[in-house]
Structure formats: C-alpha cells, structure tokens
Amino acid sequence: TAMVSIPTFLTVFTIVASAEIVGRLRGGKGPFGWVKALPWDQPMMLAVTYAFIMLGFGGAGGLINMNYQVNETVHNTQWVTGHFHL
C-alpha cells in the first residue's frame, strides 16, 4: 500500500500547494481565502480542478485493484494485471 499511497499523497500535496501559492500571490488571505483568489476565469484552473477530481476517481479504482477480495468481486477474476489511469 505504501507504493500506492506515497506517490498519490505527493501528487495531491503538489496540486494543492501549487494552487495555494498562486492564490496567496493573488492576495488571498486567511486559511481558505486563497481559494477565492484563484484565477477561476482562466481555463487552466478548470484543467487543474479536473485533474484533481480525476485523481480522486483513479485513486478509488486503485484501491479496488489493490484489494484482492474487492477486485475479485468487482471484476469477477482472480486478478487484474493493469488498470486505466483516468
């Protein structure tokens, strides 16, 4: 599980930290004021938000593939050798 969770944690941290830096540079104050200060009118913010949401869906699929019993129930096979990355 560490081989899955550590890289995913680093990806989540990098996405959130990068967005927070941009929000703070644009004048965001307070614990979550930086979220309002993000450039929501730019298409790049939609791409970053979409990537973050898809990371969550991919992580859920990875948990299914990582757990042998759940994988057997969902896929009706002994093991799935690979999975799609969203």
Short mmCIF file of C-alpha atoms in Angstrom, two decimals:
data_model
loop_
_atom_site.label_atom_id
_atom_site.label_comp_id
_atom_site.label_asym_id
_atom_site.label_seq_id
_atom_site.Cartn_x
_atom_site.Cartn_y
_atom_site.Cartn_z
CA THR A 1 0.00 0.00 0.00
CA ALA A 2 2.92 2.38 0.56
CA MET A 3 3.87 2.05 -3.10
CA VAL A 4 0.44 3.45 -3.99
CA SER A 5 -0.27 5.89 -1.17
CA ILE A 6 3.02 7.82 -1.01
CA PRO A 7 3.16 8.90 -4.68
CA THR A 8 -0.55 9.76 -4.58
CA PHE A 9 -0.07 11.82 -1.42
CA LEU A 10 2.81 13.67 -3.07
CA THR A 11 0.66 14.39 -6.14
CA VAL A 12 -2.22 15.72 -4.02
CA PHE A 13 0.16 17.83 -1.96
CA THR A 14 1.82 19.28 -5.08
CA ILE A 15 -1.51 20.20 -6.70
CA VAL A 16 -2.92 21.85 -3.56
CA ALA A 17 0.34 23.59 -2.65
CA SER A 18 0.75 25.00 -6.16
CA ALA A 19 -2.81 26.30 -6.17
CA GLU A 20 -2.35 27.82 -2.71
CA ILE A 21 0.83 29.62 -3.77
CA VAL A 22 -0.97 31.16 -6.74
CA GLY A 23 -3.93 32.16 -4.56
CA ARG A 24 -1.69 33.77 -1.95
CA LEU A 25 0.27 35.64 -4.63
CA ARG A 26 -3.04 36.98 -5.94
CA GLY A 27 -3.91 38.39 -2.50
CA GLY A 28 -5.76 35.55 -0.78
CA LYS A 29 -5.88 35.94 3.00
CA GLY A 30 -6.91 33.55 5.74
CA PRO A 31 -6.94 29.75 5.87
CA PHE A 32 -9.05 29.31 2.71
CA GLY A 33 -9.14 32.84 1.29
CA TRP A 34 -6.60 31.76 -1.31
CA VAL A 35 -9.26 29.55 -2.94
CA LYS A 36 -11.40 32.60 -3.76
CA ALA A 37 -8.35 34.42 -5.11
CA LEU A 38 -7.55 31.72 -7.67
CA PRO A 39 -7.99 32.72 -11.33
CA TRP A 40 -11.27 30.82 -11.88
CA ASP A 41 -11.89 32.72 -15.13
CA GLN A 42 -8.88 31.06 -16.78
CA PRO A 43 -9.18 27.65 -18.48
CA MET A 44 -6.05 26.40 -16.71
CA MET A 45 -7.90 26.41 -13.37
CA LEU A 46 -10.56 24.18 -14.89
CA ALA A 47 -7.80 21.80 -16.04
CA VAL A 48 -6.18 21.73 -12.58
CA THR A 49 -9.54 21.18 -10.87
CA TYR A 50 -10.48 18.45 -13.35
CA ALA A 51 -7.11 16.73 -12.83
CA PHE A 52 -7.64 16.80 -9.07
CA ILE A 53 -11.13 15.30 -9.36
CA MET A 54 -9.94 12.59 -11.75
CA LEU A 55 -7.10 11.77 -9.35
CA GLY A 56 -9.77 11.00 -6.76
CA PHE A 57 -11.64 8.67 -9.12
CA GLY A 58 -8.39 6.99 -10.14
CA GLY A 59 -7.44 6.52 -6.51
CA ALA A 60 -10.77 4.83 -5.82
CA GLY A 61 -10.17 2.45 -8.74
CA GLY A 62 -6.64 1.79 -7.50
CA LEU A 63 -7.99 0.82 -4.08
CA ILE A 64 -10.31 -1.69 -5.72
CA ASN A 65 -7.45 -3.21 -7.71
CA MET A 66 -5.20 -3.22 -4.66
CA ASN A 67 -7.63 -5.21 -2.51
CA TYR A 68 -7.77 -8.83 -3.67
CA GLN A 69 -11.25 -9.64 -2.35
CA VAL A 70 -12.89 -6.49 -3.67
CA ASN A 71 -11.10 -6.92 -7.01
CA GLU A 72 -12.45 -10.46 -7.34
CA THR A 73 -15.99 -9.27 -6.54
CA VAL A 74 -15.96 -6.28 -8.90
CA HIS A 75 -14.12 -7.82 -11.85
CA ASN A 76 -15.08 -11.47 -11.29
CA THR A 77 -11.48 -12.53 -11.97
CA GLN A 78 -8.57 -13.59 -9.82
CA TRP A 79 -6.53 -10.50 -10.61
CA VAL A 80 -6.47 -7.56 -12.99
CA THR A 81 -2.94 -7.14 -14.26
CA GLY A 82 -3.40 -3.50 -15.16
CA HIS A 83 -5.88 -0.69 -14.92
CA PHE A 84 -6.64 2.52 -16.74
CA HIS A 85 -5.37 5.79 -15.36
CA LEU A 86 -8.01 8.46 -15.54
#
